[in-house]
């Protein structure tokens, strides 16, 4: 593996792709169009030599990027042309729709061959979305131990630590010396591709502790494993939700952690790279939910996306009719003073925005556990004050402008009063609704927006039109 | 460090806190109130013994959690009572406002003592937010090499890899053997606390490559370092933005990466735990920006939060007035048919929601680089079709309901037509505006919402009221 080519190898030519410094990405971080065009031409020409030399040896994530940007027919052709050289790990780097499209077109035989070379966590990632029948057929073609391992992981629930774990790990007994441990690693060729900890287990596979590799390297050969191992404080139960496991990794800065079954027996290892994916995915999920979309991907079909967005729009429609019915209560007042119709969206819109600000902060604080029983009441009070302060500021601005525009200072006063009321309602709705949803076990990210804007729309129209009806009714 | 107590140590008692299995967290993941009450009492009683035994030895992140939930006066008292036992690393786990509050109250002498025990990245994290004067005073009190290291990191721009790197690393020459390398690690006591790679450098500190620790452990003692090292493909320039560095970590599943200066000399190492923090922070930032809030923290003051939210509300106010002026154009029509005022928010609100869906997906796709020159036009076309399909679905529903409610089928037809127009505008605005902002170098997350909802409000009111004016004007 000695690689000591000069650093100044040609960076811009496509030829660089099979030196060990490929540069398939342009300045903007996207795959270079020149490279992509060359790959496309090679696929069209069935130029297997070029593809194996320049595409087959890319890092799996790079190959994944290429697959992602190719046309569907090109993807199939590329996988076929690469044949045994195709690294199935690349499939863990593409959207689910693309992954399924590729594996559906492949014979199960070839998939079984391909996943055998992978770490078990990657193999599971590819298998878990396939239909039961294909899954079984592929598993049946695998060697016994491999099959048992994958099936064990697949038996754990989706999004659990057991599903994400890698079943390959290094484990030694506590009475070994560091020297024995190092010798074992030098001799055994069935070690995982990469690892950062050695686990210590008893004869029944019960987890006793772990030693980080840097600690092994720092210890003398004669030192006993049990004297340098650290008792495991953060063993992850296989059934634990992946998000919770990710939080433990994050809090304790772990690189890997033992996954244990219900009898505290070591069954696998969760590694930081999988956890990083989980952290990204969970943040992503929150963003999409706040925006009222499910976990759609760019490669999903128009039909499935359209359908997945309808429920949210439907809920919004119902709340929009609710707001409309509030306006309907004041038809007579509006008819007499059309300025109200002109101004009323301002009150609602400012409330909606202020509420969205508060809600966003609250949803995040709940997700990161920054908000808890110790500070909830303080935070609620604080948001109320902020709502009131900003309400007064904007009430003044809007009141003066509206009063001047319509040459009606009373109208200015009424919209100002309505603004203060609605901004306060916005602050309280923005914090209380997510907290309440969280309390009853719902995901605050998914449902807060719709409730919160309903509150501000209804309160806004009601306060503004109600005050106007009362005031001008009395002073007519 | 042999820790082989039985696993069934009392889990629920506070006494467990100084065994090595503290259980300061309750079922809900928050700090147990019983533990917190005990700590509060110990602070009030100045019970140094208890605090050192049960709080001083907690993991820094746990101590950070405790600090976060204590009252401000309690925080100061706790740090003071722990004295030299206070682990400054805990300060990297609390909000910026709390960190500044604590360090501002401490003598610079004590801070200098405290940061000396930390890895350089943690020390920099604490120092970087302090004011220049204090920073200089603290640096001046540090030993020479430590001072040089920290100053070097602090000289790199904020949010750069150089700022986040750790300047402690293990580096060996290429002609050493694996045996020599292991012996060196066994003897040198000035190694970083944790590391997962050994770097290979030439006499001028130019980076030649790296070896993962598992590879060292698998290689025989006689093997030469240069024969097992991997040429570094992903050396991170110290000036690279931390977000870009995080993307490299993520793509290539790195645990650590060399940070090099402009002469390709090794100056530090970036580790995955810091990168995880960056990934979290960047996702967080996007969520908050989409919600129209800056990077506020729960511990910020009412005044600073209120002020930071005003600009966004002000922008929204201007766009609200713009929408209002559109309505103003049609005052005469509304006066004649108040039903229009009742129904118009439905058109605007549905458009706003549909646009937010599209915008959220687009902003995320831009952030994760899932959208690029290869698929942009396809994605735009797809969103337009989805907008049209969902527009027709909801136009039908709204048209029928509105027509029935107001016993006016013509009104139903008009609102349906306006809905289709606005949902299409929503889809196009939702995707084109973020893409355009990204193209001109602006952050699409920060400004998209306001532009997008302006488009749907203006289009919605204009289409609905305009169509109504034209139709009923002609057919009156």
XYZ file of C-alpha atoms in Angstrom, chain A residues 1-5 7 20-22 25 28-33 36 59 61-62 65 69 178 182 185-186 191-196 206 212-221 226-227 229-233 250-255 264 272-273 276 279-280 283-284 286-288 290-293 296-300 302 305-306 309-310 312-314 316-317 320-321 324 327-328 331 334-336 338 341-342 344-346 349-350 353-354 356-358 360-361 364-365 368-372 374-375 379 382-383 385-386 389-390 393-394 397-398 401 405-406 423 461, chain B residues 1-5 7 20-22 25 28-33 36 59 61-62 65 69 178 182 185-186 191-196 206 212-221 226-227 229-233 250-255 264 272-273 276 279-280 283-284 286-288 290-293 296-300 302 305-306 309-310 312-314 316-317 320-321 324 327-328 331 334-336 338 341-342 344-346 349-350 353-354 356-358 360-361 364-365 368-372 374-375 379 382-383 385-386 389-390 393-394 397-398 401 405-406 423 461:
270
model
C 0.000 0.000 0.000
C 2.956 2.321 -0.413
C 1.707 5.350 -2.222
C 4.301 7.989 -2.611
C 3.571 9.558 -5.958
C 1.739 15.502 -4.960
C -4.997 8.025 -5.838
C -6.044 11.584 -6.066
C -9.138 11.603 -8.193
C -15.545 17.216 -8.153
C -18.732 23.997 -6.664
C -18.627 20.560 -5.061
C -20.688 18.948 -7.833
C -19.378 16.165 -10.046
C -17.417 17.698 -12.937
C -19.490 17.691 -16.087
C -19.596 12.790 -16.200
C -14.481 5.737 -3.142
C -19.351 7.696 -1.778
C -17.946 9.058 -5.038
C -22.553 10.465 -6.386
C -26.525 12.047 -11.232
C -1.785 -6.463 25.776
C -1.664 -7.277 19.636
C -4.706 -8.762 15.788
C -1.556 -9.296 13.739
C -10.937 -8.573 11.632
C -13.416 -5.834 10.744
C -12.225 -3.383 8.100
C -11.909 -0.604 10.594
C -12.242 -0.496 14.355
C -11.295 1.873 17.145
C -21.115 -10.880 28.428
C -9.516 2.213 23.004
C -6.765 1.422 20.511
C -4.644 4.373 21.605
C -4.645 2.964 25.115
C -3.495 -0.438 23.837
C -0.638 1.239 22.013
C 0.387 3.142 25.095
C 0.440 0.081 27.373
C 3.344 -2.350 27.778
C 3.031 -5.875 26.333
C -8.420 -6.274 32.653
C -6.037 -3.752 34.186
C -9.893 -1.813 30.165
C -12.555 0.722 30.964
C -15.788 -0.543 32.345
C -18.405 0.218 29.741
C -20.697 2.951 30.925
C -22.627 13.021 21.030
C -22.664 13.676 24.751
C -19.718 11.402 25.537
C -17.749 11.952 22.325
C -17.668 8.229 21.526
C -16.085 6.770 18.395
C -25.961 -7.827 28.367
C -19.606 7.092 14.773
C -19.945 7.201 10.981
C -23.278 10.957 11.975
C -27.742 12.914 13.394
C -28.006 14.366 9.889
C -32.088 17.139 11.859
C -33.251 16.808 8.261
C -37.153 18.077 11.794
C -36.561 20.656 9.080
C -38.866 18.901 6.650
C -41.458 22.037 10.240
C -41.940 22.829 6.553
C -44.903 20.460 6.332
C -43.278 17.783 4.195
C -39.540 12.705 0.486
C -36.430 12.485 -1.661
C -35.640 14.299 -4.885
C -35.804 11.042 -6.782
C -39.334 10.174 -5.629
C -44.338 13.178 -8.864
C -44.697 13.440 -3.604
C -47.947 15.101 -4.577
C -48.025 16.707 0.569
C -51.817 16.647 0.312
C -50.791 18.785 5.289
C -52.436 21.083 2.755
C -55.801 19.605 3.680
C -54.259 23.894 6.370
C -57.399 24.225 4.275
C -58.127 28.501 6.555
C -61.891 27.950 6.455
C -62.568 32.703 6.977
C -64.046 37.048 9.107
C -67.559 36.067 8.050
C -69.187 40.990 7.107
C -66.286 45.226 6.593
C -68.971 46.347 4.167
C -69.172 49.630 6.048
C -63.483 48.257 3.499
C -60.357 44.092 4.718
C -57.264 45.808 3.398
C -56.572 42.613 8.351
C -53.966 40.410 6.622
C -51.228 42.567 8.166
C -49.302 37.861 8.963
C -47.240 39.619 11.643
C -44.326 35.310 11.648
C -43.705 36.096 15.296
C -43.108 30.908 13.744
C -40.001 32.457 15.294
C -40.962 31.378 18.793
C -38.915 27.273 15.721
C -36.805 28.052 18.763
C -35.350 22.943 18.512
C -34.960 23.427 22.254
C -31.927 19.192 21.893
C -33.359 18.873 25.402
C -32.378 22.446 26.162
C -35.824 23.091 27.511
C -36.906 21.065 30.545
C -36.275 23.523 35.310
C -36.495 26.345 32.851
C -38.705 30.480 29.099
C -39.487 35.342 28.675
C -41.226 34.634 25.365
C -42.267 39.500 27.443
C -40.536 39.396 24.044
C -42.175 44.190 23.590
C -42.084 43.406 19.871
C -42.930 48.211 18.740
C -44.771 46.984 15.659
C -45.405 51.455 13.540
C -48.471 49.825 12.013
C -48.904 54.141 9.160
C -52.864 56.146 5.117
C -56.571 56.028 5.799
C -48.237 39.247 19.036
C -58.938 38.577 12.666
C -7.992 1.932 36.224
C -9.385 -1.554 36.917
C -13.062 -1.083 37.497
C -14.831 -4.299 38.102
C -17.536 -3.460 40.585
C -23.125 -4.184 37.729
C -18.418 4.850 38.055
C -21.986 4.561 37.051
C -23.561 7.853 37.966
C -30.370 11.582 34.439
C -36.896 11.656 30.454
C -33.238 12.427 29.829
C -33.247 15.517 32.046
C -31.099 15.860 35.162
C -32.895 14.189 38.091
C -34.501 16.808 40.297
C -30.131 18.682 41.502
C -18.055 13.618 32.866
C -20.745 16.986 29.553
C -22.660 15.967 32.680
C -25.656 19.932 32.064
C -29.781 24.061 34.850
C 5.905 -0.046 13.384
C 4.668 1.567 19.226
C 3.897 5.752 22.097
C 4.605 3.576 25.134
C 0.615 12.257 23.807
C -2.836 13.700 23.162
C -5.570 12.335 25.428
C -7.175 10.455 22.583
C -6.141 9.856 19.020
C -7.082 7.497 16.236
C 5.373 18.387 5.609
C -4.981 4.424 11.374
C -4.323 2.806 14.738
C -6.013 -0.456 13.754
C -3.609 -0.740 10.858
C -0.633 -0.243 13.192
C -1.950 -3.013 15.421
C -2.357 -5.357 12.482
C 1.148 -4.807 11.134
C 4.278 -6.630 12.269
C 6.900 -4.736 14.310
C 6.121 4.285 4.862
C 5.036 0.860 3.662
C 0.893 4.549 5.616
C -1.883 5.853 3.408
C -1.204 8.905 1.392
C -3.463 11.603 2.741
C -6.194 12.386 0.271
C -19.046 12.779 6.344
C -18.441 11.734 2.780
C -15.323 9.712 3.537
C -16.306 8.465 7.020
C -13.194 9.936 8.631
C -12.450 9.751 12.357
C 1.247 21.662 3.363
C -14.904 13.654 14.441
C -16.328 14.785 17.799
C -20.327 16.205 14.921
C -22.876 19.202 11.702
C -25.400 19.725 14.493
C -28.375 21.949 10.678
C -29.565 23.952 13.674
C -30.640 26.224 8.847
C -33.697 25.378 10.937
C -33.525 28.656 12.824
C -35.921 29.052 7.954
C -37.953 30.045 11.004
C -36.706 33.625 10.796
C -34.519 33.609 13.895
C -30.084 32.875 19.680
C -29.741 30.641 22.718
C -32.206 30.034 25.512
C -29.926 31.783 27.960
C -29.721 35.020 25.955
C -34.856 39.229 26.595
C -33.486 38.216 21.592
C -36.189 40.801 21.042
C -36.013 39.110 15.925
C -37.075 42.624 14.949
C -37.122 39.792 10.227
C -40.474 41.032 11.492
C -39.761 44.393 9.891
C -42.357 40.846 6.933
C -44.189 44.052 7.774
C -47.535 42.654 4.473
C -48.101 46.269 3.476
C -52.423 45.077 1.692
C -56.085 44.390 -1.736
C -56.499 48.162 -1.665
C -61.697 48.114 -2.451
C -64.885 44.102 -2.019
C -67.430 46.686 -0.925
C -69.849 45.279 -3.443
C -67.881 41.188 1.022
C -62.853 39.554 1.866
C -63.974 36.436 3.686
C -59.324 35.822 0.080
C -57.162 34.637 3.026
C -57.869 31.033 1.989
C -52.810 30.790 2.958
C -52.967 27.685 0.750
C -48.263 26.573 2.672
C -47.632 24.903 -0.656
C -43.266 26.563 2.153
C -43.301 22.850 1.370
C -41.471 23.293 -1.896
C -38.176 23.619 2.536
C -37.323 20.724 0.254
C -32.396 21.285 2.134
C -31.503 19.909 -1.279
C -26.945 18.748 1.012
C -25.926 19.366 -2.588
C -28.640 17.019 -3.805
C -29.720 19.603 -6.336
C -27.228 20.604 -8.975
C -27.702 18.052 -13.689
C -31.120 17.809 -12.165
C -36.695 19.198 -10.403
C -41.456 18.255 -11.377
C -42.357 20.859 -8.749
C -46.388 19.586 -12.115
C -46.916 18.847 -8.408
C -51.863 18.725 -9.629
C -52.325 19.777 -6.006
C -57.277 19.091 -6.353
C -57.667 21.894 -3.822
C -62.587 21.355 -3.127
C -62.455 25.073 -2.335
C -67.399 24.569 -0.832
C -71.614 28.358 1.142
C -72.312 31.627 -0.645
C -50.520 27.013 -6.270
C -54.901 38.406 -3.720
